[in-house]
Amino acid sequence: MTTTRQSGDTGLRRRDRVGRRRHRPSALPSFTGNLSWSVAGNGGYALCQWFVLVVVARLGDPAMVGAYALGLAVGAPVVLLANLSLRTVLVTDPNGEHPFKRYLSIRLAGMGLAMGVIAAAVLLFDLPAAVVLLIGAAKAFDGVGDIYLGLLQRHHDQRSIAIAQLVNGGLTVVMVAALLYGTSSIAWAAAGSAGASLLTWVVCCAPFAGRFHNRPDPRAKQHTHRAGGGVLELLWIAAPLGLASGLSSLTINVPRYVLQDRQGAIALGVFAAAGYLVLTGNVFFSAIAQTLLPRLTELRRNGTPQGFRGLLVQSLLGVGVAGGLGVWAAALFGSSLLYRLYGWQYSGPQAGRVLTVLTLATALGGLCFVLDAGLSAARRFTGQLAVNAVVLVAAALAALVLVPRYGVLGAAWATAAAAAVHCGLKWEVLRRAL
């Protein structure tokens, strides 16, 4: 009898140990590894987006580039606003208060609403319907895939996120190039972009995230999901973030709207070609800010204000020097580089000056990335919506004044002016916080 009881107790203890091992949280990927995958995914995707523009420029003409850029300028802000920054809310949901299905249902509804708004804009402003709607659909498909990537990010699976981004970018380049070459139609090229985004959502994003759908985060406190009021509560949390992101995207595109209205699709195509060339600078500065944030947070938490300020100033100086070198290189080699990449229609002294000014705007944006890292480390989240609203007004005023007088170069200076206002306001908010 005693032997049987001891044997039973041993079996229970063995099963208990096995159960504990089974539910033990797995080790997190290294920060360096995740950062490397993040840089590779974001950088590769940005490079592919630029390749798409090169393909359209080489196989088409400036009017096609302008039509494609107009589709992006209309679709991106609307979709970003409808996204409501739900991915950020999902990743930072500390206790898993809302199930993933709730995030997904809101995102799907938001993308449907975004497509309705884009269709209304096409009718109201007599925009090229096929291109704008198809580019909008591509962004909407990306928006649905993005919420799956948020679930992966919450579980620290940056590798799968990077793979999905690279697949999306590569498919977009291939499908846009093949359809544009075969049809000589920018509408079919836009259809290729939409098809690539849809395939990435169905083949990569959803399957990659599927293994986490019903798996709770082992590091989060267990929480009972609330059925009643859950959707409204989630919308209330996400709305300010989504509005701020939408304003930021709208600010970037305001000079393009004014340029399209006053100068036409060809001028917008020249501006977009130069603008996409400096897109990699944003990826570089974003990676610096992502690496800087944890260190600044640690310094702030440990109560070392001098170290916090010192690292912040050093980072601002480093980014400022890198941005200055970029502006110098654009001033010297910008025109010839545009000629080699896009052709004679996008080069010349005027185009070189446009690239130089846009590089200046990118350098100022790099300073904003560092300032944002400082504000986040200091836990100063309020006031972002007000700052973005002021910057939007500044961008609109600058574009309305400069574009009619200086054309494409005026749009570039309006972009730089908005970036300068943004940088100055962020500096002031951070200075008061410290």
C-alpha positions as a printed NumPy array, in Angstrom:
array([[  0.   ,   0.   ,   0.   ],
       [  2.784,   2.406,   0.938],
       [  4.716,   1.543,  -2.194],
       [  1.657,   2.183,  -4.352],
       [  1.014,   5.578,  -2.691],
       [  4.666,   6.604,  -3.12 ],
       [  4.574,   5.534,  -6.75 ],
       [  1.41 ,   7.593,  -7.306],
       [  2.939,  10.652,  -5.629],
       [  6.044,  10.294,  -7.783],
       [  3.903,  10.173, -10.911],
       [  1.985,  13.291,  -9.868],
       [  5.19 ,  15.194,  -9.18 ],
       [  6.617,  14.111, -12.548],
       [  3.497,  15.283, -14.401],
       [  3.573,  18.555, -12.466],
       [  7.188,  19.171, -13.501],
       [  6.359,  18.359, -17.121],
       [  3.387,  20.744, -16.985],
       [  5.518,  23.535, -15.565],
       [  8.114,  23.059, -18.283],
       [  5.396,  23.044, -20.946],
       [  3.941,  26.383, -19.782],
       [  7.261,  28.013, -18.971],
       [  7.76 ,  31.168, -21.043],
       [ 10.237,  30.656, -23.845],
       [ 13.331,  32.809, -23.876],
       [ 12.945,  36.084, -25.728],
       [ 14.988,  36.665, -28.881],
       [ 17.989,  38.907, -28.326],
       [ 17.483,  42.638, -28.693],
       [ 20.32 ,  42.822, -31.22 ],
       [ 18.815,  40.034, -33.296],
       [ 15.365,  41.579, -33.29 ],
       [ 16.821,  44.975, -34.162],
       [ 18.738,  43.434, -37.069],
       [ 15.587,  41.796, -38.406],
       [ 13.68 ,  45.063, -37.95 ],
       [ 16.251,  47.051, -39.918],
       [ 16.386,  44.358, -42.616],
       [ 12.598,  44.2  , -42.954],
       [ 11.922,  47.93 , -42.922],
       [ 14.949,  48.75 , -45.046],
       [ 14.22 ,  46.041, -47.596],
       [ 10.574,  47.052, -47.862],
       [ 11.484,  50.73 , -48.308],
       [ 14.031,  49.778, -50.968],
       [ 11.409,  47.746, -52.824],
       [  8.986,  50.682, -52.732],
       [ 11.663,  52.803, -54.324],
       [ 12.333,  50.089, -56.939],
       [  8.639,  50.217, -57.855],
       [  8.963,  53.908, -58.599],
       [ 12.112,  53.279, -60.655],
       [ 10.253,  50.611, -62.639],
       [  7.347,  52.973, -63.353],
       [  9.772,  55.749, -64.314],
       [ 11.78 ,  53.516, -66.635],
       [  8.909,  51.627, -68.263],
       [  6.484,  54.54 , -68.247],
       [  6.719,  58.326, -68.198],
       [  6.469,  61.167, -65.625],
       [  2.674,  61.268, -65.994],
       [  2.475,  57.595, -64.941],
       [  4.771,  58.266, -61.998],
       [  2.558,  61.192, -61.046],
       [ -0.612,  59.084, -61.254],
       [  0.964,  56.358, -59.1  ],
       [  2.197,  58.938, -56.588],
       [ -1.263,  60.521, -56.495],
       [ -2.784,  57.143, -55.65 ],
       [ -0.356,  56.817, -52.758],
       [ -0.956,  60.405, -51.626],
       [ -4.726,  59.847, -51.52 ],
       [ -4.785,  56.317, -50.147],
       [ -2.019,  56.365, -47.541],
       [ -3.418,  59.066, -45.193],
       [ -6.965,  57.69 , -45.348],
       [ -5.858,  54.126, -44.618],
       [ -3.451,  55.25 , -41.905],
       [ -6.22 ,  57.216, -40.214],
       [ -8.567,  54.226, -40.423],
       [ -5.826,  52.015, -38.962],
       [ -6.327,  53.856, -35.644],
       [ -2.784,  52.773, -34.657],
       [ -4.349,  49.516, -33.473],
       [ -1.048,  47.723, -33.921],
       [  0.563,  49.982, -31.332],
       [ -2.36 ,  49.464, -28.959],
       [ -2.16 ,  45.682, -29.46 ],
       [  1.584,  45.527, -28.833],
       [  1.387,  47.704, -25.726],
       [ -1.746,  46.062, -24.262],
       [ -0.094,  45.043, -20.97 ],
       [ -2.548,  42.418, -19.717],
       [ -4.221,  41.248, -22.915],
       [ -7.495,  42.975, -22.029],
       [ -8.83 ,  42.71 , -25.584],
       [ -8.738,  39.519, -27.687],
       [ -7.036,  39.555, -31.068],
       [-10.337,  38.918, -32.852],
       [-11.577,  42.268, -31.569],
       [ -8.568,  44.067, -33.02 ],
       [ -8.988,  42.21 , -36.309],
       [-12.707,  42.977, -36.614],
       [-12.14 ,  46.688, -35.985],
       [ -9.279,  46.754, -38.488],
       [-11.382,  45.028, -41.168],
       [-14.234,  47.491, -40.6  ],
       [-11.784,  50.395, -40.724],
       [-10.315,  49.249, -44.038],
       [-13.792,  48.933, -45.519],
       [-14.591,  52.463, -44.362],
       [-11.293,  53.723, -45.796],
       [-12.119,  52.297, -49.213],
       [-15.474,  54.063, -49.077],
       [-13.774,  57.379, -48.307],
       [-11.267,  56.876, -51.138],
       [-14.095,  56.13 , -53.566],
       [-15.884,  59.291, -52.445],
       [-12.699,  61.326, -52.987],
       [-12.411,  59.925, -56.525],
       [-15.947,  61.062, -57.31 ],
       [-15.702,  64.455, -55.637],
       [-12.327,  65.519, -57.023],
       [-12.441,  63.741, -60.408],
       [ -9.343,  61.646, -59.721],
       [ -8.128,  58.775, -61.95 ],
       [-10.466,  56.127, -60.561],
       [ -8.702,  52.872, -61.425],
       [ -5.26 ,  53.885, -60.184],
       [ -6.411,  55.607, -56.988],
       [ -8.851,  52.835, -56.013],
       [ -6.356,  50.034, -56.71 ],
       [ -3.545,  51.748, -54.814],
       [ -6.025,  52.358, -52.003],
       [ -6.92 ,  48.654, -52.052],
       [ -3.22 ,  47.761, -51.821],
       [ -2.859,  49.964, -48.751],
       [ -6.031,  48.493, -47.238],
       [ -4.738,  44.937, -47.725],
       [ -1.465,  46.041, -46.12 ],
       [ -3.514,  47.474, -43.261],
       [ -5.179,  44.127, -42.575],
       [ -1.84 ,  42.341, -42.744],
       [ -0.384,  44.934, -40.378],
       [ -2.625,  43.867, -37.471],
       [ -1.349,  40.298, -37.844],
       [  2.191,  41.682, -37.738],
       [  1.231,  43.448, -34.506],
       [  0.396,  40.085, -32.966],
       [  3.799,  38.783, -34.073],
       [  5.485,  41.867, -32.632],
       [  3.715,  41.378, -29.322],
       [  5.269,  37.913, -29.129],
       [  8.705,  39.305, -30.14 ],
       [  8.741,  37.491, -33.493],
       [ 10.495,  40.204, -35.493],
       [ 11.919,  37.627, -37.877],
       [  8.506,  36.658, -39.265],
       [  7.577,  40.332, -39.567],
       [ 10.697,  41.026, -41.624],
       [ 10.031,  38.032, -43.884],
       [  6.467,  39.23 , -44.544],
       [  7.723,  42.744, -45.334],
       [ 10.377,  41.446, -47.73 ],
       [  7.895,  39.14 , -49.469],
       [  5.43 ,  42.018, -49.847],
       [  8.065,  44.328, -51.266],
       [  9.528,  41.751, -53.635],
       [  6.138,  40.635, -54.945],
       [  5.116,  44.25 , -55.505],
       [  8.21 ,  44.971, -57.597],
       [  7.795,  41.826, -59.694],
       [  4.049,  42.155, -60.291],
       [  4.125,  45.886, -61.037],
       [  7.044,  45.445, -63.449],
       [  5.479,  42.465, -65.23 ],
       [  2.061,  44.049, -65.68 ],
       [  3.398,  47.457, -66.688],
       [  5.779,  45.875, -69.204],
       [  3.048,  43.667, -70.64 ],
       [  0.24 ,  46.239, -70.8  ],
       [  1.882,  49.706, -70.698],
       [ -0.974,  50.656, -68.359],
       [ -0.423,  52.271, -64.961],
       [ -3.841,  50.954, -63.879],
       [ -2.677,  47.364, -64.405],
       [  0.534,  48.195, -62.541],
       [ -1.58 ,  49.424, -59.622],
       [ -3.534,  46.16 , -59.814],
       [ -0.231,  44.324, -59.46 ],
       [  0.509,  46.269, -56.284],
       [ -2.899,  45.381, -54.86 ],
       [ -2.444,  41.722, -55.786],
       [  0.951,  41.565, -54.083],
       [ -0.461,  43.039, -50.869],
       [ -3.399,  40.612, -50.902],
       [ -1.113,  37.616, -51.438],
       [  1.172,  38.713, -48.607],
       [ -1.772,  39.039, -46.215],
       [ -3.172,  35.598, -47.105],
       [  0.064,  33.648, -47.593],
       [  2.388,  35.243, -45.01 ],
       [  0.805,  37.495, -42.401],
       [ -2.205,  35.409, -41.4  ],
       [ -0.389,  32.02 , -41.351],
       [  2.633,  33.413, -39.465],
       [  0.398,  34.924, -36.788],
       [ -1.953,  31.934, -36.666],
       [  0.139,  30.079, -34.096],
       [ -0.377,  32.951, -31.633],
       [ -4.153,  33.444, -32.057],
       [ -5.158,  31.442, -29.03 ],
       [ -1.897,  31.54 , -27.13 ],
       [ -1.841,  33.969, -24.184],
       [  1.27 ,  35.993, -23.549],
       [  2.958,  34.079, -20.67 ],
       [  4.452,  37.315, -19.347],
       [  1.1  ,  39.104, -19.151],
       [ -1.367,  38.85 , -16.317],
       [ -4.364,  36.683, -17.067],
       [ -7.349,  38.838, -17.914],
       [-10.987,  38.085, -18.607],
       [-12.053,  39.6  , -21.903],
       [-15.062,  41.858, -21.572],
       [-17.754,  41.348, -24.178],
       [-19.898,  44.366, -23.389],
       [-18.341,  47.72 , -24.186],
       [-15.052,  46.153, -25.281],
       [-15.15 ,  47.472, -28.83 ],
       [-16.093,  51.006, -27.756],
       [-13.401,  51.022, -25.089],
       [-10.783,  49.894, -27.603],
       [-11.9  ,  52.542, -30.076],
       [-11.681,  55.199, -27.36 ],
       [ -8.098,  54.177, -26.55 ],
       [ -6.97 ,  53.991, -30.172],
       [ -8.702,  57.072, -31.614],
       [ -6.18 ,  59.734, -30.447],
       [ -3.212,  57.69 , -31.685],
       [ -4.899,  57.035, -35.003],
       [ -5.806,  60.674, -35.491],
       [ -2.251,  61.792, -34.729],
       [ -0.825,  59.272, -37.217],
       [ -3.325,  60.32 , -39.847],
       [ -2.398,  63.977, -39.418],
       [  1.277,  63.111, -39.732],
       [  0.721,  61.24 , -42.995],
       [ -1.511,  64.025, -44.281],
       [  1.203,  66.574, -43.52 ],
       [  3.71 ,  64.664, -45.64 ],
       [  1.301,  64.589, -48.575],
       [ -0.07 ,  68.151, -48.441],
       [  2.663,  69.566, -50.742],
       [  1.846,  66.767, -53.213],
       [ -1.842,  67.656, -53.232],
       [ -1.108,  71.296, -53.955],
       [  1.491,  70.39 , -56.591],
       [ -0.945,  68.047, -58.37 ],
       [ -3.626,  70.736, -58.325],
       [ -1.428,  73.602, -59.541],
       [  1.186,  71.888, -61.738],
       [ -0.282,  68.518, -62.792],
       [  0.777,  64.876, -62.762],
       [  4.131,  65.357, -64.519],
       [  5.406,  67.794, -61.878],
       [  4.161,  65.465, -59.151],
       [  6.041,  62.602, -60.808],
       [  9.324,  64.526, -60.734],
       [  8.769,  65.433, -57.082],
       [  7.879,  61.855, -56.125],
       [ 10.963,  60.444, -57.86 ],
       [ 13.25 ,  62.671, -55.801],
       [ 11.221,  62.053, -52.644],
       [ 11.503,  58.271, -52.813],
       [ 15.256,  58.545, -53.229],
       [ 15.626,  59.95 , -49.691],
       [ 13.251,  57.385, -48.171],
       [ 16.154,  55.194, -47.035],
       [ 17.31 ,  58.044, -44.799],
       [ 14.143,  57.694, -42.753],
       [ 14.831,  53.974, -42.308],
       [ 18.344,  54.731, -41.06 ],
       [ 17.209,  57.396, -38.609],
       [ 14.323,  55.231, -37.4  ],
       [ 16.737,  52.386, -36.62 ],
       [ 18.903,  54.779, -34.597],
       [ 15.889,  55.93 , -32.592],
       [ 14.751,  52.36 , -31.93 ],
       [ 18.197,  51.469, -30.613],
       [ 18.398,  54.644, -28.551],
       [ 15.028,  54.323, -26.828],
       [ 15.815,  51.469, -24.383],
       [ 19.032,  53.141, -23.23 ],
       [ 17.319,  56.489, -22.682],
       [ 14.523,  54.725, -20.802],
       [ 17.054,  53.023, -18.512],
       [ 18.85 ,  56.302, -17.806],
       [ 15.564,  58.014, -17.025],
       [ 14.429,  55.189, -14.74 ],
       [ 17.74 ,  55.154, -12.871],
       [ 17.485,  58.872, -12.138],
       [ 20.55 ,  60.011, -14.088],
       [ 19.37 ,  63.193, -15.835],
       [ 22.887,  64.24 , -16.842],
       [ 23.467,  60.932, -18.615],
       [ 20.052,  61.213, -20.258],
       [ 20.749,  64.706, -21.554],
       [ 24.291,  63.797, -22.589],
       [ 23.238,  60.788, -24.654],
       [ 20.378,  62.751, -26.199],
       [ 22.646,  65.641, -27.196],
       [ 25.274,  63.265, -28.594],
       [ 22.627,  61.482, -30.651],
       [ 21.221,  64.748, -31.965],
       [ 24.703,  65.874, -32.959],
       [ 25.435,  62.558, -34.669],
       [ 22.186,  62.58 , -36.618],
       [ 22.721,  66.244, -37.468],
       [ 26.195,  65.518, -38.86 ],
       [ 24.891,  62.546, -40.876],
       [ 22.046,  64.66 , -42.224],
       [ 24.433,  67.482, -43.104],
       [ 26.667,  65.079, -45.034],
       [ 23.6  ,  63.829, -46.876],
       [ 22.612,  67.36 , -47.864],
       [ 26.186,  68.059, -49.031],
       [ 26.227,  64.869, -51.136],
       [ 22.829,  65.674, -52.655],
       [ 23.996,  69.175, -53.58 ],
       [ 27.086,  67.796, -55.339],
       [ 25.782,  64.641, -56.983],
       [ 21.986,  64.939, -56.909],
       [ 21.368,  65.841, -60.541],
       [ 23.678,  63.164, -61.97 ],
       [ 22.274,  60.545, -59.601],
       [ 18.707,  61.309, -60.671],
       [ 19.76 ,  61.013, -64.308],
       [ 21.4  ,  57.623, -63.791],
       [ 18.484,  56.219, -61.826],
       [ 15.434,  57.631, -63.62 ],
       [ 16.54 ,  59.15 , -66.909],
       [ 16.867,  62.625, -68.405],
       [ 13.231,  63.587, -67.704],
       [ 13.948,  63.609, -63.948],
       [ 17.375,  65.282, -63.953],
       [ 18.776,  68.776, -64.418],
       [ 19.758,  71.607, -62.044],
       [ 16.165,  72.139, -60.877],
       [ 15.718,  68.449, -60.018],
       [ 19.068,  68.458, -58.226],
       [ 17.957,  71.367, -56.039],
       [ 14.676,  69.572, -55.286],
       [ 16.601,  66.505, -54.118],
       [ 18.875,  68.665, -51.957],
       [ 15.965,  70.384, -50.22 ],
       [ 14.165,  67.073, -49.66 ],
       [ 17.368,  65.663, -48.17 ],
       [ 17.376,  68.634, -45.8  ],
       [ 13.786,  67.791, -44.829],
       [ 14.833,  64.181, -44.201],
       [ 17.713,  65.335, -42.001],
       [ 15.309,  67.434, -39.925],
       [ 13.022,  64.418, -39.747],
       [ 15.947,  62.406, -38.365],
       [ 16.276,  64.904, -35.525],
       [ 12.541,  64.439, -34.875],
       [ 13.07 ,  60.675, -34.583],
       [ 15.646,  61.233, -31.828],
       [ 13.441,  63.778, -30.064],
       [ 10.532,  61.332, -30.214],
       [ 12.733,  58.71 , -28.538],
       [ 13.539,  61.198, -25.786],
       [  9.88 ,  62.083, -25.277],
       [  8.875,  58.428, -25.147],
       [ 11.626,  57.601, -22.661],
       [ 10.429,  60.513, -20.511],
       [  6.848,  59.185, -20.799],
       [  5.559,  62.423, -22.334],
       [  2.762,  61.204, -24.616],
       [  0.342,  64.105, -24.285],
       [  0.42 ,  66.972, -26.703],
       [  1.408,  64.866, -29.738],
       [ -1.93 ,  65.432, -31.423],
       [ -1.698,  69.209, -30.919],
       [  1.867,  69.29 , -32.265],
       [  0.868,  67.308, -35.376],
       [ -2.102,  69.603, -35.968],
       [  0.136,  72.707, -35.87 ],
       [  2.619,  71.074, -38.246],
       [ -0.205,  70.218, -40.658],
       [ -1.332,  73.85 , -40.731],
       [  2.268,  74.98 , -41.304],
       [  2.668,  72.516, -44.187],
       [ -0.564,  73.675, -45.815],
       [  0.312,  77.37 , -45.55 ],
       [  3.838,  76.809, -46.867],
       [  2.59 ,  74.735, -49.8  ],
       [ -0.112,  77.242, -50.751],
       [  2.442,  80.067, -50.744],
       [  5.476,  78.329, -52.281],
       [  4.085,  75.863, -54.837],
       [  2.273,  78.403, -57.071],
       [  5.423,  80.537, -57.201],
       [  8.223,  77.939, -57.358],
       [  6.517,  74.729, -58.527],
       [  8.282,  71.469, -57.655],
       [ 11.017,  73.293, -55.751],
       [  8.347,  75.122, -53.756],
       [  6.806,  71.781, -52.752],
       [ 10.22 ,  70.632, -51.546],
       [ 10.698,  73.799, -49.485],
       [  7.201,  73.399, -48.021],
       [  8.166,  69.877, -46.911],
       [ 11.351,  71.193, -45.319],
       [  9.491,  74.041, -43.601],
       [  6.992,  71.613, -42.062],
       [  9.858,  69.396, -40.871],
       [ 11.566,  72.404, -39.279],
       [  8.392,  73.407, -37.424],
       [  7.917,  69.806, -36.292],
       [ 11.491,  69.599, -35.041],
       [ 11.252,  72.919, -33.188],
       [  7.988,  72.026, -31.452],
       [  9.268,  68.59 , -30.4  ],
       [ 12.42 ,  70.197, -29.003],
       [ 10.36 ,  72.649, -26.978],
       [  8.104,  69.922, -25.578],
       [ 11.13 ,  67.822, -24.605],
       [ 12.939,  70.818, -23.099],
       [  9.982,  71.523, -20.829],
       [  9.742,  67.854, -19.904],
       [ 13.373,  67.836, -18.752]])
